[in-house]
Tab-separated table of C-alpha atoms in Angstrom:
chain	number	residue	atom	x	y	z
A	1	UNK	CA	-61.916	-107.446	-34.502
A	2	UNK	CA	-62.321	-107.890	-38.057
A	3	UNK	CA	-63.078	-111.198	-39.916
A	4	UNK	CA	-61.508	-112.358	-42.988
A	5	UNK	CA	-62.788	-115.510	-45.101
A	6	UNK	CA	-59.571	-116.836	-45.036
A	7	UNK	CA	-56.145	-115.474	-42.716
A	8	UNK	CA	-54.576	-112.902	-44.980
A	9	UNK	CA	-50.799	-113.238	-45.381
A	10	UNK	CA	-47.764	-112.082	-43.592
A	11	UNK	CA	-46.400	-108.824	-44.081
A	12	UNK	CA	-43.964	-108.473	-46.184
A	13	UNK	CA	-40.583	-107.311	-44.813
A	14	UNK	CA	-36.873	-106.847	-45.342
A	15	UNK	CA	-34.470	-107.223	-43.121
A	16	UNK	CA	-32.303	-104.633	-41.336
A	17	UNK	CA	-28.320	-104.854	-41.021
A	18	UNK	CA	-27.323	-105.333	-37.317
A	19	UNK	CA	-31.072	-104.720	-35.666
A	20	UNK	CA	-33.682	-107.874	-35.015
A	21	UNK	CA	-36.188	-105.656	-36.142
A	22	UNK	CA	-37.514	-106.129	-39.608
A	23	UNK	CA	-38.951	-102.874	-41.876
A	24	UNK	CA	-42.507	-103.671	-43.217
A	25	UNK	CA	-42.772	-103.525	-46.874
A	26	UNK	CA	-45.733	-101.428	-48.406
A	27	UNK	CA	-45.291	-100.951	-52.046
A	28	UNK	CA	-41.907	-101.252	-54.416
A	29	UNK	CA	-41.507	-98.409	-56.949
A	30	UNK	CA	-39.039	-99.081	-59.698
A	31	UNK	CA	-37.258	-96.042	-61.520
A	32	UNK	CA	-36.763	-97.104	-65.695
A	33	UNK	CA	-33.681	-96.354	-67.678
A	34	UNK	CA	-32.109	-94.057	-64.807
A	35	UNK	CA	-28.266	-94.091	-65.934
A	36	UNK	CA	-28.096	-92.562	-69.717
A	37	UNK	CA	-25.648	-95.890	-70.758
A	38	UNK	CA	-28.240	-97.952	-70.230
A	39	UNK	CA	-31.056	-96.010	-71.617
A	40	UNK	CA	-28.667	-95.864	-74.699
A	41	UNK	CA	-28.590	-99.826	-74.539
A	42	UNK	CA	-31.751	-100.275	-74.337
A	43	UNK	CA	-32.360	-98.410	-77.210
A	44	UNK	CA	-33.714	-95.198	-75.816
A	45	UNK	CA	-32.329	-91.300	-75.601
A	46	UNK	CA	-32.112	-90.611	-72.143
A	47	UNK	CA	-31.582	-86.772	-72.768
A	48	UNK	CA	-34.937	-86.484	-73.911
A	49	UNK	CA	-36.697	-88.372	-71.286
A	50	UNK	CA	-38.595	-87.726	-68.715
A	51	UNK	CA	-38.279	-90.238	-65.737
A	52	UNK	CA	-40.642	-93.147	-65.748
A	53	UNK	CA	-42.172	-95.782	-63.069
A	54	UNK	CA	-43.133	-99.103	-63.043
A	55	UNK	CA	-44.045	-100.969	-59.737
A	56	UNK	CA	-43.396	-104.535	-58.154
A	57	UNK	CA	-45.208	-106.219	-55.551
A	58	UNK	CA	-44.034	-106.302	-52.192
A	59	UNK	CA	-44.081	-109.595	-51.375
A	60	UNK	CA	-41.199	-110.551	-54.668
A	61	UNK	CA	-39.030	-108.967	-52.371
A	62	UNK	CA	-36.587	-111.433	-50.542
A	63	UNK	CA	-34.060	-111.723	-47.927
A	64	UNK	CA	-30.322	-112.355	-48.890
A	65	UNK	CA	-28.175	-113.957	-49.328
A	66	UNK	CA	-30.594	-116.620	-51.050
A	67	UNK	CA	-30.931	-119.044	-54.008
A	68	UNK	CA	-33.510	-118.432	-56.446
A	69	UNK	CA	-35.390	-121.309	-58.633
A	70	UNK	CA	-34.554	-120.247	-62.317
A	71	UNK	CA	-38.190	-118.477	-62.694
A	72	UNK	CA	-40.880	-120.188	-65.290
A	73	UNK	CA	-42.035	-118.910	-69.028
A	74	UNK	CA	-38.649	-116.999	-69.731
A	75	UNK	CA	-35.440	-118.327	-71.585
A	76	UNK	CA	-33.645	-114.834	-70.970
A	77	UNK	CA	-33.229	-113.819	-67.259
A	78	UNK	CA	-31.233	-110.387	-66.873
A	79	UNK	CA	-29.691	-109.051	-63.654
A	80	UNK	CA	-30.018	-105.211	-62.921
A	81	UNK	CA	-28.242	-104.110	-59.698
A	82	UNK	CA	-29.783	-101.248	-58.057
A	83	UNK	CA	-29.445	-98.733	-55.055
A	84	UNK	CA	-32.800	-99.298	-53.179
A	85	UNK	CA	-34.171	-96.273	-50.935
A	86	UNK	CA	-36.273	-97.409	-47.933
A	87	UNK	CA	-38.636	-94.453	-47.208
A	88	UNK	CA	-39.898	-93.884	-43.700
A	89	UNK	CA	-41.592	-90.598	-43.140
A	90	UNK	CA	-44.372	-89.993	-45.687
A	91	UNK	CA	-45.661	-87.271	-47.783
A	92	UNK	CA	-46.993	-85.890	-51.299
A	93	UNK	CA	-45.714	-82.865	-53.264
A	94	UNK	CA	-41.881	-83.118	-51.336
A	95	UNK	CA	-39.713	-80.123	-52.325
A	96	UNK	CA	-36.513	-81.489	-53.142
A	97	UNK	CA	-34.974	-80.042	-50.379
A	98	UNK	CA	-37.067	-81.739	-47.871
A	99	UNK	CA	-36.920	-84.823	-49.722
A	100	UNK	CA	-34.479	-86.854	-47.974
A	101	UNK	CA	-36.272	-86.533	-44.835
A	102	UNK	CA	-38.402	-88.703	-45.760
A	103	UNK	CA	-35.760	-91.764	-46.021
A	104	UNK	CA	-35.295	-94.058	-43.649
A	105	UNK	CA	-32.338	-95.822	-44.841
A	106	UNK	CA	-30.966	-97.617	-47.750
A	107	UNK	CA	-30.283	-100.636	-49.348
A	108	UNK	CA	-28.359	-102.847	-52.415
A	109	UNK	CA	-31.507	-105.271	-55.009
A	110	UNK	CA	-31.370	-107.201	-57.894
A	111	UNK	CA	-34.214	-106.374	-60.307
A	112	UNK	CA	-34.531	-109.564	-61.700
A	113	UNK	CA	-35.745	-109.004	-65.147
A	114	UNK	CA	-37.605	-112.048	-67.602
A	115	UNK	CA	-36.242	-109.319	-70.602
A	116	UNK	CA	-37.971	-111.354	-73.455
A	117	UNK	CA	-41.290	-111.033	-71.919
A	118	UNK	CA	-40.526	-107.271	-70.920
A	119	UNK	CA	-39.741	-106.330	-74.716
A	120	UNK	CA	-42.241	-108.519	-76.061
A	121	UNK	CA	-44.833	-106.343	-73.916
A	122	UNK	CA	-42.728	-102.780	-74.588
A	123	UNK	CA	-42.783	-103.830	-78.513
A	124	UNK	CA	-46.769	-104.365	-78.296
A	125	UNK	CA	-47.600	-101.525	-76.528
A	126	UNK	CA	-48.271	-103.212	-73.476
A	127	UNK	CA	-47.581	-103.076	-69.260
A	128	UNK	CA	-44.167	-104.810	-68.234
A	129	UNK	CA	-45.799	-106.607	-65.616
A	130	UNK	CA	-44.881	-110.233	-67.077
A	131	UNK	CA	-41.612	-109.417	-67.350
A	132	UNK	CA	-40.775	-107.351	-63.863
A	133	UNK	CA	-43.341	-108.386	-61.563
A	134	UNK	CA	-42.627	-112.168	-61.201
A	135	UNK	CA	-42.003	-113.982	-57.751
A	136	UNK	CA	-38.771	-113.257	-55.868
A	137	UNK	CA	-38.197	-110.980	-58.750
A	138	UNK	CA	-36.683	-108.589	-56.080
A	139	UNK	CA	-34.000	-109.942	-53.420
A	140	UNK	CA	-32.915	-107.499	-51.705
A	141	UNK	CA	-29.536	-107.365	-49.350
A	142	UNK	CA	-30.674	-106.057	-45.421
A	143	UNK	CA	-31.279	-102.049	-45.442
A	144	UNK	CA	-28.832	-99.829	-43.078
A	145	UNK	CA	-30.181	-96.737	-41.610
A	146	UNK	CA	-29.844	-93.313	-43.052
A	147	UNK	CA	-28.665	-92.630	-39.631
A	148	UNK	CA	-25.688	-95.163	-39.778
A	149	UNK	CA	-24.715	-95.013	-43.632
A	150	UNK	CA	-25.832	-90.949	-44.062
A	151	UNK	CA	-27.650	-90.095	-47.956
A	152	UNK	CA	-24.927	-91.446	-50.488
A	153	UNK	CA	-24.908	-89.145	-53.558
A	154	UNK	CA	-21.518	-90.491	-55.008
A	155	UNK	CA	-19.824	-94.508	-54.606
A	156	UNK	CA	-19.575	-97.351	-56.679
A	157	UNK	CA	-21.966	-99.374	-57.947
A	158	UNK	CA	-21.211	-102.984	-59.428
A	159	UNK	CA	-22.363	-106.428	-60.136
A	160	UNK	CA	-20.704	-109.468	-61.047
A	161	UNK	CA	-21.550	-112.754	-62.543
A	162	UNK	CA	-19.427	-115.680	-61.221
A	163	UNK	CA	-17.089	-113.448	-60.280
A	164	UNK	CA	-16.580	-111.514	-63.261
A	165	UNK	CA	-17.564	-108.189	-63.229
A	166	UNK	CA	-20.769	-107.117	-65.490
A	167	UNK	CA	-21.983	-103.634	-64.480
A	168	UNK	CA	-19.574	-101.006	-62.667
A	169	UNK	CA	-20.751	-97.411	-62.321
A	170	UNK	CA	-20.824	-94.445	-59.646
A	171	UNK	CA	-24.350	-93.515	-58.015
A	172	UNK	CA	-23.723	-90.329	-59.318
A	173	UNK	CA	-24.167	-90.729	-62.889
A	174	UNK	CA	-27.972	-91.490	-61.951
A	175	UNK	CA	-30.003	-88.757	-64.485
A	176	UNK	CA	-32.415	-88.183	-61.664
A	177	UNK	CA	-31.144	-88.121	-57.872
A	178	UNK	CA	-32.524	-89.731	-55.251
A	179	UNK	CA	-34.520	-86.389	-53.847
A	180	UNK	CA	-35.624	-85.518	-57.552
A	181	UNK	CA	-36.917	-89.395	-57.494
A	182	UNK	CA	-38.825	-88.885	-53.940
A	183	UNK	CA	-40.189	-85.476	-55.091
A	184	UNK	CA	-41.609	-86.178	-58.506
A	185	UNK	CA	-42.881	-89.834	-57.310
A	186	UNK	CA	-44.781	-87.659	-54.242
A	187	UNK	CA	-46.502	-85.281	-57.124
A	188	UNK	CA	-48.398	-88.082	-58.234
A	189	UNK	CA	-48.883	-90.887	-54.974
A	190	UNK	CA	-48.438	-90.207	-52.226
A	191	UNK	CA	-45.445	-91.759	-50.277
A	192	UNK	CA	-46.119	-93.919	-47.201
A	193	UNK	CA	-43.701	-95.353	-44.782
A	194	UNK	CA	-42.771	-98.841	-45.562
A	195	UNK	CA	-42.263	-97.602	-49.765
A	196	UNK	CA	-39.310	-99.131	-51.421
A	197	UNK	CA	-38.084	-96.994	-54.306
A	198	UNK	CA	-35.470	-98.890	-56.320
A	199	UNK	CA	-33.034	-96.138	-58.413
A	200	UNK	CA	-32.452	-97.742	-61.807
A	201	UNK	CA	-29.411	-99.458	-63.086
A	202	UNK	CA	-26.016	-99.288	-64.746
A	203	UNK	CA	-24.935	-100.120	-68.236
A	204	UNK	CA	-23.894	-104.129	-68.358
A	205	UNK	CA	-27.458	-105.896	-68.147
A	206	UNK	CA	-27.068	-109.350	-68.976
A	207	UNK	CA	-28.476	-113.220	-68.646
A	208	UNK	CA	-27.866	-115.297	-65.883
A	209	UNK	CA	-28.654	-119.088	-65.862
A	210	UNK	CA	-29.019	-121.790	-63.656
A	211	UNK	CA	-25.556	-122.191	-61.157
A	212	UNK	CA	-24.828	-118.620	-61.658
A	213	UNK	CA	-23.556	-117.179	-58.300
A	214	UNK	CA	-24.682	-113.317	-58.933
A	215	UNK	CA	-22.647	-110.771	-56.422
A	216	UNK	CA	-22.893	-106.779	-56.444
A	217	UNK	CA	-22.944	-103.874	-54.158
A	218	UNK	CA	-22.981	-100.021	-53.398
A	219	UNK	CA	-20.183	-98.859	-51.991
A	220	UNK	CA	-21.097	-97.328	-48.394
A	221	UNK	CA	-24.356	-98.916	-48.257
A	222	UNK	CA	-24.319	-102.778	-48.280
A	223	UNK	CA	-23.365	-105.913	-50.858
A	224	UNK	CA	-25.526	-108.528	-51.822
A	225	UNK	CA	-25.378	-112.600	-53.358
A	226	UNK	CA	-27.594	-114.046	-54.773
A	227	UNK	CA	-27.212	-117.533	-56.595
A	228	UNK	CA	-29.512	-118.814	-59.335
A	229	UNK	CA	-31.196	-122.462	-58.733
């Protein structure tokens, strides 16, 4: 049995629509700039980019519905709704064709975004970690199986603010699918079970203060609410 100098902590998990079963969180990859309006928003050409990765902890992930304590050192927080793949078969060097074997099901998250620190760091040269990475910086609405909800390819995305609508898009404007994001993220690291990949976002990025009640979804696969403490 082996000895730690202190108990480590829980494993992080999500929960999963209709089962008591939880699935265990191992890492959470995050796709950047993945739907060419928002590239273009963000100031960047999305038909000359290459897709990009940046990662979040797995334990920022939450449960929801759920409040969430307006987070510290940032006066602009910025909502990003997002199709989340839960991967459960792993693997490195996927073909494409193969790749959505290796998903397990599928999910609707928030990125929550501190954006001044994130351009602050982007404008210095430096990681995004400050500005991505924070606690509960990922709630998450409980996955459904790929085996109940089947791999969607097309369906609306959206997120509102207060109940007015802020991003509305159809996963099928992502630049890079789902199995081109499994297969190129397997070139490089290899892909365990218990990897989140979250897809990118729509145009419509925003702030959200204190009292906002932030709802979105993806059609076929889930909704989600979260409100802002």
């Amino acid at each position: 049995m082996t000895a730690y100098v202190f108990p480590p902590p829980p494993q992080p998990s999500l929960a999963v629509a209709g089962d008591s079963a939880r699935f265990p969180i191992r890492r959470i990859f995050c796709v950047g700039r993945n739907y060419a309006a928002h590239a273009r928003e963000m100031g960047r050409d999305p038909d000359r980019e290459p897709p990009f990765f940046f990662m979040k902890p797995a334990d920022v992930a939450l449960d929801t519905p759920t409040q969430i304590p307006y987070p510290p050192d940032t006066g602009n927080l910025h909502y990003e709704i997002e199709l989340v793949v839960a991967i459960g078969k792993g693997g490195t060097d996927i073909p494409l064709d193969e790749a959505r074997d290796h998903v397990w099901g599928y999910g609707v998250g928030i990125d929550l975004t501190r954006r001044d620190l994130q351009l602050a760091a982007r404008d210095a040269g430096r990681p995004w970690s400050w500005g991505k990475s924070f606690d509960r910086s990922a709630p998450i609405a409980p996955l459904r199986p790929a085996a109940d909800v089947g791999h969607p390819a097309s369906g609306r995305i959206w997120l509102a603010v207060n109940g007015t609508v802020k991003q509305d898009q159809d996963i099928a404007d992502l630049i890079w699918s789902v199995p081109e994001i499994i297969s190129i993220i397997s070139r490089s690291i290899e892909l365990r079970p218990g990897d989140l990949i979250m897809t990118g976002t729509p145009a419509g990025v925003g702030p959200i203060v204190a009292g906002d009640n932030v709802t979105g979804g993806v059609e076929g696969v889930g909704e989600i609410e979260v409100t802002i403490t």
